PDB file of C-alpha atoms and ligand atoms in Angstrom:
ATOM      1  CA  ARG A1196     -61.996  25.463  22.270  1.00 31.00           C
ATOM      2  CA  ALA A1197     -63.170  28.419  20.123  1.00 38.00           C
ATOM      3  CA  LYS A1198     -66.632  29.455  21.759  1.00 37.00           C
ATOM      4  CA  GLN A1199     -69.044  30.962  20.038  1.00 39.00           C
ATOM      5  CA  LEU A1200     -70.187  34.179  21.037  1.00 38.00           C
ATOM      6  CA  GLY A1201     -72.250  35.614  18.583  1.00 38.00           C
ATOM      7  CA  ARG A1202     -71.912  38.646  16.233  1.00 41.00           C
ATOM      8  CA  ASN A1203     -69.653  41.592  16.751  1.00 41.00           C
ATOM      9  CA  THR A1204     -67.692  39.885  19.619  1.00 41.00           C
ATOM     10  CA  LEU A1205     -64.492  38.439  19.924  1.00 44.00           C
ATOM     11  CA  GLN A1206     -63.584  34.958  19.905  1.00 44.00           C
ATOM     12  CA  TYR A1207     -60.686  32.746  21.425  1.00 44.00           C
ATOM     13  CA  HIS A1208     -59.281  30.230  19.772  1.00 45.00           C
ATOM     14  CA  ASP A1209     -55.463  28.938  19.698  1.00 49.00           C
ATOM     15  CA  GLY A1210     -54.482  31.401  21.796  1.00 46.00           C
ATOM     16  CA  VAL A1211     -55.173  33.931  19.485  1.00 49.00           C
ATOM     17  CA  VAL A1212     -58.152  36.828  19.172  1.00 49.00           C
ATOM     18  CA  SER A1213     -60.153  37.508  16.067  1.00 49.00           C
ATOM     19  CA  ASN A1214     -62.657  39.752  14.690  1.00 46.00           C
ATOM     20  CA  SER A1215     -66.605  37.664  14.125  1.00 46.00           C
ATOM     21  CA  VAL A1216     -67.319  38.430   9.948  1.00 48.00           C
ATOM     22  CA  ASP A1217     -69.207  41.597  10.270  1.00 48.00           C
ATOM     23  CA  LEU A1218     -66.458  43.552  11.797  1.00 53.00           C
ATOM     24  CA  PRO A1219     -64.312  45.132   9.423  1.00 62.00           C
ATOM     25  CA  LEU A1220     -60.689  42.979   8.328  1.00 72.00           C
ATOM     26  CA  SER A1221     -58.683  42.213  11.756  1.00 91.00           C
ATOM     27  CA  GLU A1222     -55.100  43.402  11.495  1.00 91.00           C
ATOM     28  CA  GLN A1223     -54.426  39.572  11.456  1.00 93.00           C
ATOM     29  CA  GLU A1224     -56.749  38.993   8.743  1.00 95.00           C
ATOM     30  CA  GLU A1225     -54.950  41.750   7.021  1.00 96.00           C
ATOM     31  CA  LEU A1226     -51.581  40.529   6.897  1.00 96.00           C
ATOM     32  CA  ARG A1227     -52.970  37.023   6.166  1.00 96.00           C
ATOM     33  CA  GLN A1228     -53.740  38.816   2.827  1.00 96.00           C
ATOM     34  CA  ALA A1229     -50.627  40.283   2.748  1.00 97.00           C
ATOM     35  CA  ILE A1230     -48.815  37.618   2.405  1.00 96.00           C
ATOM     36  CA  VAL A1231     -50.842  35.652  -0.100  1.00 95.00           C
ATOM     37  CA  SER A1232     -51.519  38.768  -2.432  1.00 94.00           C
ATOM     38  CA  ASN A1233     -47.904  39.976  -2.835  1.00 94.00           C
ATOM     39  CA  GLN A1234     -48.687  43.494  -0.463  1.00 98.00           C
ATOM     40  CA  LEU A1235     -44.978  42.515   0.716  1.00 98.00           C
ATOM     41  CA  PHE A1236     -41.631  43.318  -0.627  1.00 98.00           C
ATOM     42  CA  LEU A1237     -38.042  43.747   0.219  1.00 98.00           C
ATOM     43  CA  LEU A1238     -35.470  46.295   0.696  1.00 98.00           C
ATOM     44  CA  TYR A1239     -31.824  45.599   0.482  1.00 98.00           C
ATOM     45  CA  GLN A1240     -29.096  47.580   2.793  1.00 98.00           C
ATOM     46  CA  PRO A1241     -25.597  47.504   1.757  1.00 98.00           C
ATOM     47  CA  GLN A1242     -23.088  46.055   4.637  1.00 98.00           C
ATOM     48  CA  VAL A1243     -19.785  47.785   3.654  1.00 97.00           C
ATOM     49  CA  ASP A1244     -16.196  46.264   3.974  1.00 97.00           C
ATOM     50  CA  VAL A1245     -14.618  49.410   6.564  1.00 97.00           C
ATOM     51  CA  ALA A1246     -11.067  49.027   5.074  1.00 95.00           C
ATOM     52  CA  THR A1247     -12.007  49.263   1.608  1.00 94.00           C
ATOM     53  CA  GLY A1248     -15.452  51.087   1.322  1.00 94.00           C
ATOM     54  CA  ARG A1249     -16.846  48.045  -0.922  1.00 94.00           C
ATOM     55  CA  ILE A1250     -20.329  46.165  -0.878  1.00 95.00           C
ATOM     56  CA  ALA A1251     -19.785  43.187   0.965  1.00 95.00           C
ATOM     57  CA  GLY A1252     -23.108  42.035   1.595  1.00 97.00           C
ATOM     58  CA  LEU A1253     -26.873  42.866   1.797  1.00 98.00           C
ATOM     59  CA  GLU A1254     -29.579  42.904   4.412  1.00 98.00           C
ATOM     60  CA  ALA A1255     -33.263  41.977   3.302  1.00 98.00           C
ATOM     61  CA  LEU A1256     -35.438  44.108   5.373  1.00 99.00           C
ATOM     62  CA  VAL A1257     -39.721  43.345   4.865  1.00 98.00           C
ATOM     63  CA  ARG A1258     -42.146  46.287   3.874  1.00 98.00           C
ATOM     64  CA  TRP A1259     -45.744  45.959   3.299  1.00 98.00           C
ATOM     65  CA  ASN A1260     -47.493  48.185   1.085  1.00 98.00           C
ATOM     66  CA  HIS A1261     -50.522  48.253   2.385  1.00 96.00           C
ATOM     67  CA  PRO A1262     -54.002  49.412   0.191  1.00 94.00           C
ATOM     68  CA  THR A1263     -54.898  52.007   2.502  1.00 94.00           C
ATOM     69  CA  LYS A1264     -51.981  53.073   4.541  1.00 95.00           C
ATOM     70  CA  GLY A1265     -49.254  52.762   1.999  1.00 97.00           C
ATOM     71  CA  ILE A1266     -45.651  51.762   3.276  1.00 98.00           C
ATOM     72  CA  VAL A1267     -45.814  49.913   6.644  1.00 97.00           C
ATOM     73  CA  PRO A1268     -42.077  49.168   8.539  1.00 98.00           C
ATOM     74  CA  PRO A1269     -41.597  45.932  10.442  1.00 98.00           C
ATOM     75  CA  VAL A1270     -41.830  47.195  13.830  1.00 97.00           C
ATOM     76  CA  LYS A1271     -45.449  47.770  13.164  1.00 96.00           C
ATOM     77  CA  PHE A1272     -46.498  44.063  11.562  1.00 97.00           C
ATOM     78  CA  ILE A1273     -43.555  41.821  12.724  1.00 97.00           C
ATOM     79  CA  PRO A1274     -44.658  41.501  16.344  1.00 95.00           C
ATOM     80  CA  LEU A1275     -48.391  40.531  15.522  1.00 95.00           C
ATOM     81  CA  ALA A1276     -46.873  37.867  12.779  1.00 96.00           C
ATOM     82  CA  GLU A1277     -44.833  36.573  15.578  1.00 95.00           C
ATOM     83  CA  GLU A1278     -47.945  36.690  18.387  1.00 93.00           C
ATOM     84  CA  THR A1279     -50.143  35.178  15.582  1.00 94.00           C
ATOM     85  CA  GLY A1280     -47.267  32.717  14.171  1.00 95.00           C
ATOM     86  CA  LEU A1281     -47.829  34.242  10.369  1.00 97.00           C
ATOM     87  CA  ILE A1282     -44.500  35.077  10.878  1.00 97.00           C
ATOM     88  CA  VAL A1283     -44.148  31.332   9.641  1.00 97.00           C
ATOM     89  CA  PRO A1284     -45.427  31.925   6.067  1.00 97.00           C
ATOM     90  CA  LEU A1285     -44.055  35.281   6.159  1.00 98.00           C
ATOM     91  CA  GLY A1286     -40.468  34.393   7.015  1.00 98.00           C
ATOM     92  CA  LEU A1287     -40.893  31.656   4.526  1.00 98.00           C
ATOM     93  CA  TRP A1288     -41.905  34.100   1.680  1.00 98.00           C
ATOM     94  CA  VAL A1289     -39.156  36.637   2.908  1.00 98.00           C
ATOM     95  CA  LEU A1290     -36.205  33.620   2.975  1.00 98.00           C
ATOM     96  CA  ASN A1291     -38.043  32.762  -0.747  1.00 98.00           C
ATOM     97  CA  GLU A1292     -37.882  35.996  -2.512  1.00 98.00           C
ATOM     98  CA  ALA A1293     -34.180  36.700  -1.171  1.00 98.00           C
ATOM     99  CA  CYS A1294     -33.044  34.045  -2.437  1.00 98.00           C
ATOM    100  CA  ARG A1295     -34.855  34.661  -5.779  1.00 98.00           C
ATOM    101  CA  GLN A1296     -33.476  38.134  -6.176  1.00 98.00           C
ATOM    102  CA  ALA A1297     -30.139  36.599  -5.111  1.00 97.00           C
ATOM    103  CA  ARG A1298     -30.448  34.442  -8.159  1.00 97.00           C
ATOM    104  CA  ALA A1299     -31.446  37.209 -10.506  1.00 96.00           C
ATOM    105  CA  TRP A1300     -28.212  39.509  -9.300  1.00 95.00           C
ATOM    106  CA  GLN A1301     -26.097  36.392  -9.963  1.00 95.00           C
ATOM    107  CA  ASP A1302     -27.977  35.926 -13.484  1.00 95.00           C
ATOM    108  CA  MET A1303     -27.204  39.484 -14.702  1.00 93.00           C
ATOM    109  CA  GLY A1304     -23.144  38.896 -14.221  1.00 92.00           C
ATOM    110  CA  LEU A1305     -22.888  40.647 -10.787  1.00 92.00           C
ATOM    111  CA  THR A1306     -20.272  39.170  -8.596  1.00 88.00           C
ATOM    112  CA  PRO A1307     -22.055  37.274  -5.997  1.00 90.00           C
ATOM    113  CA  LEU A1308     -22.373  38.976  -1.811  1.00 94.00           C
ATOM    114  CA  THR A1309     -24.118  37.903   0.649  1.00 97.00           C
ATOM    115  CA  ILE A1310     -27.714  38.230   1.823  1.00 98.00           C
ATOM    116  CA  ALA A1311     -28.659  38.281   5.047  1.00 98.00           C
ATOM    117  CA  VAL A1312     -31.908  37.821   5.822  1.00 98.00           C
ATOM    118  CA  ASN A1313     -33.876  38.219   9.695  1.00 98.00           C
ATOM    119  CA  VAL A1314     -35.181  34.969  11.082  1.00 97.00           C
ATOM    120  CA  SER A1315     -37.434  35.785  14.109  1.00 95.00           C
ATOM    121  CA  PRO A1316     -37.385  33.208  17.171  1.00 94.00           C
ATOM    122  CA  LYS A1317     -40.877  31.306  16.150  1.00 94.00           C
ATOM    123  CA  GLN A1318     -39.455  30.358  12.976  1.00 95.00           C
ATOM    124  CA  PHE A1319     -36.492  29.192  14.385  1.00 95.00           C
ATOM    125  CA  ALA A1320     -38.618  26.607  16.413  1.00 94.00           C
ATOM    126  CA  ASP A1321     -40.251  25.521  13.561  1.00 95.00           C
ATOM    127  CA  PRO A1322     -38.600  21.832  13.716  1.00 95.00           C
ATOM    128  CA  ASP A1323     -39.286  22.091   9.551  1.00 97.00           C
ATOM    129  CA  PHE A1324     -36.777  25.289   9.255  1.00 98.00           C
ATOM    130  CA  ALA A1325     -34.040  23.993   7.984  1.00 98.00           C
ATOM    131  CA  CYS A1326     -35.469  22.240   5.363  1.00 98.00           C
ATOM    132  CA  HIS A1327     -37.279  25.135   4.463  1.00 98.00           C
ATOM    133  CA  VAL A1328     -33.946  26.945   4.531  1.00 98.00           C
ATOM    134  CA  ALA A1329     -32.070  23.514   2.126  1.00 98.00           C
ATOM    135  CA  GLU A1330     -35.252  24.437  -0.416  1.00 98.00           C
ATOM    136  CA  ALA A1331     -34.953  27.740  -1.097  1.00 98.00           C
ATOM    137  CA  ILE A1332     -30.910  27.748  -1.911  1.00 98.00           C
ATOM    138  CA  ASP A1333     -31.436  24.560  -4.219  1.00 98.00           C
ATOM    139  CA  SER A1334     -35.099  26.228  -5.955  1.00 98.00           C
ATOM    140  CA  HIS A1335     -32.826  28.882  -6.554  1.00 98.00           C
ATOM    141  CA  ARG A1336     -29.547  27.222  -7.056  1.00 97.00           C
ATOM    142  CA  LEU A1337     -27.733  29.293  -4.493  1.00 97.00           C
ATOM    143  CA  SER A1338     -24.318  28.124  -3.236  1.00 97.00           C
ATOM    144  CA  ALA A1339     -25.513  28.147   0.833  1.00 97.00           C
ATOM    145  CA  HIS A1340     -22.830  30.224   1.975  1.00 96.00           C
ATOM    146  CA  TRP A1341     -23.971  33.013  -0.195  1.00 97.00           C
ATOM    147  CA  LEU A1342     -27.096  32.986   2.599  1.00 98.00           C
ATOM    148  CA  GLU A1343     -26.498  34.356   5.925  1.00 98.00           C
ATOM    149  CA  LEU A1344     -29.091  34.046   8.706  1.00 98.00           C
ATOM    150  CA  GLU A1345     -29.481  36.609  11.492  1.00 98.00           C
ATOM    151  CA  VAL A1346     -30.862  35.674  14.979  1.00 96.00           C
ATOM    152  CA  THR A1347     -31.331  37.985  18.184  1.00 93.00           C
ATOM    153  CA  GLU A1348     -30.650  36.345  21.607  1.00 90.00           C
ATOM    154  CA  SER A1349     -33.846  35.043  22.144  1.00 90.00           C
ATOM    155  CA  VAL A1350     -33.886  32.427  19.804  1.00 89.00           C
ATOM    156  CA  ILE A1351     -31.262  31.110  21.775  1.00 85.00           C
ATOM    157  CA  MET A1352     -32.444  32.025  25.194  1.00 84.00           C
ATOM    158  CA  GLN A1353     -35.731  30.189  24.852  1.00 81.00           C
ATOM    159  CA  ASP A1354     -34.835  26.445  24.252  1.00 87.00           C
ATOM    160  CA  ALA A1355     -30.988  26.372  24.424  1.00 90.00           C
ATOM    161  CA  ALA A1356     -30.542  22.614  22.818  1.00 93.00           C
ATOM    162  CA  ARG A1357     -33.297  23.048  20.366  1.00 94.00           C
ATOM    163  CA  ALA A1358     -31.739  26.543  19.275  1.00 95.00           C
ATOM    164  CA  LEU A1359     -28.288  24.432  19.002  1.00 95.00           C
ATOM    165  CA  SER A1360     -29.360  21.595  17.076  1.00 96.00           C
ATOM    166  CA  MET A1361     -31.338  23.816  14.855  1.00 97.00           C
ATOM    167  CA  MET A1362     -28.088  26.210  14.422  1.00 97.00           C
ATOM    168  CA  LEU A1363     -26.166  22.751  13.639  1.00 97.00           C
ATOM    169  CA  SER A1364     -28.347  21.533  10.818  1.00 98.00           C
ATOM    170  CA  LEU A1365     -28.294  24.886   9.250  1.00 98.00           C
ATOM    171  CA  ARG A1366     -24.144  25.180   9.585  1.00 98.00           C
ATOM    172  CA  ALA A1367     -24.009  21.794   8.037  1.00 98.00           C
ATOM    173  CA  LEU A1368     -26.058  23.211   4.983  1.00 98.00           C
ATOM    174  CA  GLY A1369     -23.193  25.473   4.617  1.00 98.00           C
ATOM    175  CA  VAL A1370     -25.566  28.946   5.387  1.00 98.00           C
ATOM    176  CA  ARG A1371     -24.046  31.538   7.978  1.00 98.00           C
ATOM    177  CA  LEU A1372     -25.481  32.702  11.197  1.00 98.00           C
ATOM    178  CA  SER A1373     -25.029  35.858  12.877  1.00 97.00           C
ATOM    179  CA  ILE A1374     -25.853  37.161  16.229  1.00 96.00           C
ATOM    180  CA  ASP A1375     -28.217  40.405  15.369  1.00 96.00           C
ATOM    181  CA  ASP A1376     -28.310  43.631  17.707  1.00 94.00           C
ATOM    182  CA  PHE A1377     -25.354  42.641  20.139  1.00 94.00           C
ATOM    183  CA  GLY A1378     -25.281  44.794  22.995  1.00 89.00           C
ATOM    184  CA  SER A1379     -28.554  45.255  23.117  1.00 85.00           C
ATOM    185  CA  GLY A1380     -30.596  43.090  25.475  1.00 77.00           C
ATOM    186  CA  TYR A1381     -28.300  40.870  27.866  1.00 75.00           C
ATOM    187  CA  SER A1382     -25.405  40.240  25.758  1.00 72.00           C
ATOM    188  CA  SER A1383     -24.372  37.057  27.079  1.00 77.00           C
ATOM    189  CA  LEU A1384     -21.201  36.243  26.583  1.00 81.00           C
ATOM    190  CA  ALA A1385     -21.432  32.304  27.395  1.00 79.00           C
ATOM    191  CA  ALA A1386     -24.139  32.368  24.696  1.00 81.00           C
ATOM    192  CA  LEU A1387     -21.615  33.687  22.023  1.00 87.00           C
ATOM    193  CA  LYS A1388     -19.058  30.678  22.789  1.00 88.00           C
ATOM    194  CA  THR A1389     -21.625  27.598  22.966  1.00 90.00           C
ATOM    195  CA  PHE A1390     -23.584  28.871  19.701  1.00 94.00           C
ATOM    196  CA  PRO A1391     -21.943  27.563  16.359  1.00 95.00           C
ATOM    197  CA  PHE A1392     -22.147  31.971  15.066  1.00 96.00           C
ATOM    198  CA  ASP A1393     -20.158  33.191  12.344  1.00 97.00           C
ATOM    199  CA  ARG A1394     -20.586  37.208  12.957  1.00 97.00           C
ATOM    200  CA  LEU A1395     -21.690  39.595  15.477  1.00 97.00           C
ATOM    201  CA  LYS A1396     -23.689  42.422  14.411  1.00 97.00           C
ATOM    202  CA  MET A1397     -23.095  45.330  17.040  1.00 96.00           C
ATOM    203  CA  ASP A1398     -26.830  47.500  18.096  1.00 96.00           C
ATOM    204  CA  ARG A1399     -26.893  50.614  16.644  1.00 96.00           C
ATOM    205  CA  SER A1400     -27.914  51.424  20.504  1.00 94.00           C
ATOM    206  CA  LEU A1401     -23.847  51.496  21.165  1.00 94.00           C
ATOM    207  CA  VAL A1402     -22.908  52.553  17.641  1.00 97.00           C
ATOM    208  CA  GLU A1403     -24.888  55.684  18.335  1.00 96.00           C
ATOM    209  CA  ALA A1404     -23.051  57.204  21.296  1.00 94.00           C
ATOM    210  CA  LEU A1405     -19.810  56.803  19.460  1.00 96.00           C
ATOM    211  CA  PRO A1406     -17.079  58.402  19.832  1.00 96.00           C
ATOM    212  CA  ALA A1407     -18.275  61.118  22.465  1.00 94.00           C
ATOM    213  CA  ASP A1408     -19.534  58.971  25.284  1.00 95.00           C
ATOM    214  CA  LYS A1409     -16.852  57.137  27.075  1.00 95.00           C
ATOM    215  CA  THR A1410     -18.678  54.409  28.260  1.00 93.00           C
ATOM    216  CA  ALA A1411     -19.946  53.036  25.071  1.00 93.00           C
ATOM    217  CA  VAL A1412     -16.291  53.807  23.645  1.00 96.00           C
ATOM    218  CA  ALA A1413     -15.436  51.269  26.251  1.00 95.00           C
ATOM    219  CA  ILE A1414     -18.376  48.762  25.405  1.00 94.00           C
ATOM    220  CA  ALA A1415     -17.847  49.149  21.694  1.00 96.00           C
ATOM    221  CA  LEU A1416     -13.730  48.055  22.443  1.00 97.00           C
ATOM    222  CA  ALA A1417     -14.542  45.235  24.494  1.00 95.00           C
ATOM    223  CA  VAL A1418     -17.474  43.571  22.240  1.00 94.00           C
ATOM    224  CA  ILE A1419     -14.962  44.040  19.282  1.00 96.00           C
ATOM    225  CA  SER A1420     -11.925  42.690  21.123  1.00 95.00           C
ATOM    226  CA  LEU A1421     -14.563  39.475  22.123  1.00 94.00           C
ATOM    227  CA  ALA A1422     -15.598  38.923  18.683  1.00 95.00           C
ATOM    228  CA  GLN A1423     -11.614  38.748  17.569  1.00 95.00           C
ATOM    229  CA  THR A1424     -11.084  36.635  20.457  1.00 94.00           C
ATOM    230  CA  LEU A1425     -14.087  33.999  19.348  1.00 94.00           C
ATOM    231  CA  LYS A1426     -13.192  34.287  15.835  1.00 95.00           C
ATOM    232  CA  LEU A1427     -16.306  35.945  14.754  1.00 96.00           C
ATOM    233  CA  SER A1428     -16.491  38.784  12.386  1.00 97.00           C
ATOM    234  CA  VAL A1429     -18.329  41.932  13.393  1.00 98.00           C
ATOM    235  CA  LEU A1430     -20.270  44.136  12.002  1.00 98.00           C
ATOM    236  CA  ALA A1431     -21.647  47.531  12.980  1.00 98.00           C
ATOM    237  CA  GLU A1432     -25.519  48.587  12.883  1.00 98.00           C
ATOM    238  CA  GLY A1433     -26.477  52.235  12.403  1.00 98.00           C
ATOM    239  CA  VAL A1434     -23.622  53.809  11.583  1.00 98.00           C
ATOM    240  CA  GLU A1435     -24.595  57.463  10.664  1.00 98.00           C
ATOM    241  CA  THR A1436     -21.501  59.514  10.878  1.00 98.00           C
ATOM    242  CA  ASP A1437     -17.722  59.726   9.433  1.00 98.00           C
ATOM    243  CA  ALA A1438     -16.476  59.959  13.293  1.00 98.00           C
ATOM    244  CA  GLN A1439     -18.117  56.297  14.166  1.00 98.00           C
ATOM    245  CA  LEU A1440     -17.023  55.141  10.876  1.00 98.00           C
ATOM    246  CA  GLU A1441     -13.165  56.484  11.857  1.00 98.00           C
ATOM    247  CA  PHE A1442     -13.414  55.532  15.320  1.00 98.00           C
ATOM    248  CA  LEU A1443     -14.818  51.804  14.119  1.00 98.00           C
ATOM    249  CA  ARG A1444     -11.805  51.322  11.764  1.00 98.00           C
ATOM    250  CA  HIS A1445      -9.033  52.023  13.933  1.00 97.00           C
ATOM    251  CA  ALA A1446     -10.855  49.866  16.271  1.00 97.00           C
ATOM    252  CA  GLY A1447     -10.496  47.221  13.733  1.00 97.00           C
ATOM    253  CA  CYS A1448     -14.785  46.506  13.129  1.00 98.00           C
ATOM    254  CA  GLU A1449     -14.243  44.572   9.980  1.00 98.00           C
ATOM    255  CA  GLU A1450     -17.908  45.910   8.294  1.00 98.00           C
ATOM    256  CA  ALA A1451     -20.587  48.754   9.015  1.00 98.00           C
ATOM    257  CA  GLN A1452     -24.037  49.172   7.572  1.00 98.00           C
ATOM    258  CA  GLY A1453     -25.933  52.410   8.722  1.00 98.00           C
ATOM    259  CA  TYR A1454     -27.645  55.816   6.514  1.00 98.00           C
ATOM    260  CA  ARG A1455     -23.785  56.636   6.351  1.00 98.00           C
ATOM    261  CA  PHE A1456     -23.638  54.450   3.559  1.00 97.00           C
ATOM    262  CA  SER A1457     -27.060  53.830   2.695  1.00 97.00           C
ATOM    263  CA  LYS A1458     -30.353  53.338   3.489  1.00 98.00           C
ATOM    264  CA  PRO A1459     -32.865  50.422   2.630  1.00 98.00           C
ATOM    265  CA  VAL A1460     -33.283  50.524  -0.890  1.00 98.00           C
ATOM    266  CA  ALA A1461     -35.515  48.584  -3.414  1.00 98.00           C
ATOM    267  CA  PRO A1462     -33.380  46.071  -5.892  1.00 97.00           C
ATOM    268  CA  GLU A1463     -33.363  48.042  -8.789  1.00 96.00           C
ATOM    269  CA  GLU A1464     -31.186  50.542  -6.663  1.00 97.00           C
ATOM    270  CA  ILE A1465     -28.575  47.618  -5.930  1.00 96.00           C
ATOM    271  CA  GLY A1466     -28.220  46.685  -9.045  1.00 92.00           C
ATOM    272  CA  VAL A1467     -27.039  49.844 -10.029  1.00 93.00           C
ATOM    273  CA  MET A1468     -24.624  50.397  -7.127  1.00 92.00           C
ATOM    274  CA  LEU A1469     -23.463  46.766  -7.582  1.00 90.00           C
ATOM    275  CA  LEU A1470     -22.775  47.578 -11.391  1.00 87.00           C
ATOM    276  CA  ALA A1471     -20.897  50.489  -9.965  1.00 85.00           C
ATOM    277  CA  ARG A1472     -18.800  48.624  -7.668  1.00 76.00           C
ATOM    278  CA  GLY A1473     -17.946  45.443 -10.786  1.00 68.00           C
ATOM    279  CA  ALA A1474     -16.474  48.262 -12.726  1.00 52.00           C
TER     280      ALA A1474
HETATM  281  P1  C2E B 583     -32.536  44.985  12.276  1.00 59.10           P
HETATM  282  O1  C2E B 583     -32.397  43.527  11.747  1.00 59.10           O
HETATM  283  O2  C2E B 583     -31.617  45.379  13.475  1.00 59.10           O
HETATM  284  O3  C2E B 583     -32.198  45.875  11.175  1.00 59.10           O
HETATM  285  C1  C2E B 583     -31.879  47.240  11.175  1.00 59.10           C
HETATM  286  C2  C2E B 583     -32.827  48.024  11.247  1.00 59.10           C
HETATM  287  O4  C2E B 583     -32.250  49.358  11.201  1.00 59.10           O
HETATM  288  C3  C2E B 583     -33.145  48.778  10.112  1.00 59.10           C
HETATM  289  O5  C2E B 583     -34.861  48.594  10.570  1.00 59.10           O
HETATM  290  C4  C2E B 583     -32.502  49.567   8.876  1.00 59.10           C
HETATM  291  O6  C2E B 583     -33.680  50.270   8.553  1.00 59.10           O
HETATM  292  C5  C2E B 583     -32.154  50.393  10.710  1.00 59.10           C
HETATM  293  N1  C2E B 583     -31.075  51.109  10.354  1.00 59.10           N
HETATM  294  C6  C2E B 583     -30.154  50.626   9.143  1.00 59.10           C
HETATM  295  N2  C2E B 583     -29.444  51.417   9.127  1.00 59.10           N
HETATM  296  C7  C2E B 583     -29.744  53.008   9.989  1.00 59.10           C
HETATM  297  C8  C2E B 583     -29.018  54.045  11.056  1.00 59.10           C
HETATM  298  O7  C2E B 583     -27.614  54.543  10.329  1.00 59.10           O
HETATM  299  N3  C2E B 583     -30.210  54.304  11.351  1.00 59.10           N
HETATM  300  C9  C2E B 583     -30.762  54.289  11.862  1.00 59.10           C
HETATM  301  N4  C2E B 583     -31.190  54.902  12.650  1.00 59.10           N
HETATM  302  N5  C2E B 583     -31.823  53.103  11.608  1.00 59.10           N
HETATM  303  C10 C2E B 583     -30.707  52.674  10.713  1.00 59.10           C
HETATM  304  P2  C2E B 583     -35.674  48.836   9.734  1.00 59.10           P
HETATM  305  O8  C2E B 583     -35.943  47.962   8.167  1.00 59.10           O
HETATM  306  O9  C2E B 583     -37.295  49.176   9.837  1.00 59.10           O
HETATM  307  O10 C2E B 583     -36.251  46.739  10.060  1.00 59.10           O
HETATM  308  C11 C2E B 583     -36.480  46.479  11.741  1.00 59.10           C
HETATM  309  C12 C2E B 583     -36.545  45.321  12.377  1.00 59.10           C
HETATM  310  O11 C2E B 583     -37.315  44.956  12.330  1.00 59.10           O
HETATM  311  C13 C2E B 583     -34.848  45.014  12.025  1.00 59.10           C
HETATM  312  O12 C2E B 583     -34.227  44.998  12.823  1.00 59.10           O
HETATM  313  C14 C2E B 583     -35.553  43.207  12.252  1.00 59.10           C
HETATM  314  O13 C2E B 583     -35.425  43.117  13.284  1.00 59.10           O
HETATM  315  C15 C2E B 583     -36.658  43.065  12.096  1.00 59.10           C
HETATM  316  N6  C2E B 583     -37.323  42.700  10.306  1.00 59.10           N
HETATM  317  C16 C2E B 583     -37.142  43.278   9.704  1.00 59.10           C
HETATM  318  N7  C2E B 583     -37.096  42.512   8.376  1.00 59.10           N
HETATM  319  C17 C2E B 583     -37.788  41.456   8.847  1.00 59.10           C
HETATM  320  C18 C2E B 583     -38.321  39.741   8.264  1.00 59.10           C
HETATM  321  O14 C2E B 583     -37.678  40.193   6.937  1.00 59.10           O
HETATM  322  N8  C2E B 583     -38.333  39.391   9.044  1.00 59.10           N
HETATM  323  C19 C2E B 583     -38.070  39.466  10.550  1.00 59.10           C
HETATM  324  N9  C2E B 583     -38.136  38.500  11.770  1.00 59.10           N
HETATM  325  N10 C2E B 583     -37.978  40.776  11.164  1.00 59.10           N
HETATM  326  C20 C2E B 583     -37.403  41.415  10.330  1.00 59.10           C
HETATM  327 MG1   MG B 584     -31.084  42.269  10.898  1.00 59.10          MG
HETATM  328 MG1   MG B 585     -30.030  44.293  14.415  1.00 59.10          MG
HETATM  329 MG1   MG B 586     -30.649  46.557  15.789  1.00 59.10          MG
END
């Protein structure tokens, strides 16, 4: 299907536009290189128990150490990875790296805690995904319940039946599932009831306006109460201020994540925090 159009032109094949050979590396090719030549790395952001202030979990967040551009945030390359299908090998790398790090922390004698990994729609639609998860857990000798997979609503909106069967396979392995960015999109109540989620992550856009904005307050209270009714644990994303944290504590939100506690940091820094936590 690829048309040979000559030098310095774009070739179209498999739905992907790529540069011909004598142009500088296309972004896509650069990203492919990044995955195979170890330019990606993970930062970890603590998820804190609101009642006790203790770290209860960590979210792994990918970064790209680009040879000329420096550190590139995920908003700049995850969409391209998703479009081109590179998200599948990229996501597999993230999953394995997070499991490797979790094993390393456990080997240091630190109390185990949940590691959350973001999974995008194309990864979730890959029929081999559950196998990849099982292999990552096994090869790092992790107990499945320390792994949490974060998906957004878009994952279940595309092919609900397939998404449900994937979720059931993952649940059968013992991994936990959370719905990410809840309150930023359609926020379908039916989806929460139909799909076997363990946890709801309330989007930063809702948390941002707390506690001054009365509408935001009403929505946040409704989301927390909904989560409680459906027996989902609830975590607030993007908590930056004491006032937000106080509001969330009174509202019965169990966990929080945000700059109020820590930005995403390197694993060495997490190690230091966890040692302090253990003491
Ligand atoms: P997300 O999963 O909702 O992750 C939370 C984002 O909010 C992170 O941005 C985090 O740094 C940021 N954040 C946390 N606390 C605060 C806060 O208090 N204030 C503000 N302003 N921001 C806060 P980051 O690391 O840039 O990631 C952005 C998005 O990229 C993630 O949103 C996730 O959707 C995606 N992403 C990151 N890593 C991966 C990955 O490994 N795989 C996939 N598929 N997506 C990823
Ligand atoms: Mg997330
Ligand atoms: Mg989120
Ligand atoms: Mg978000």
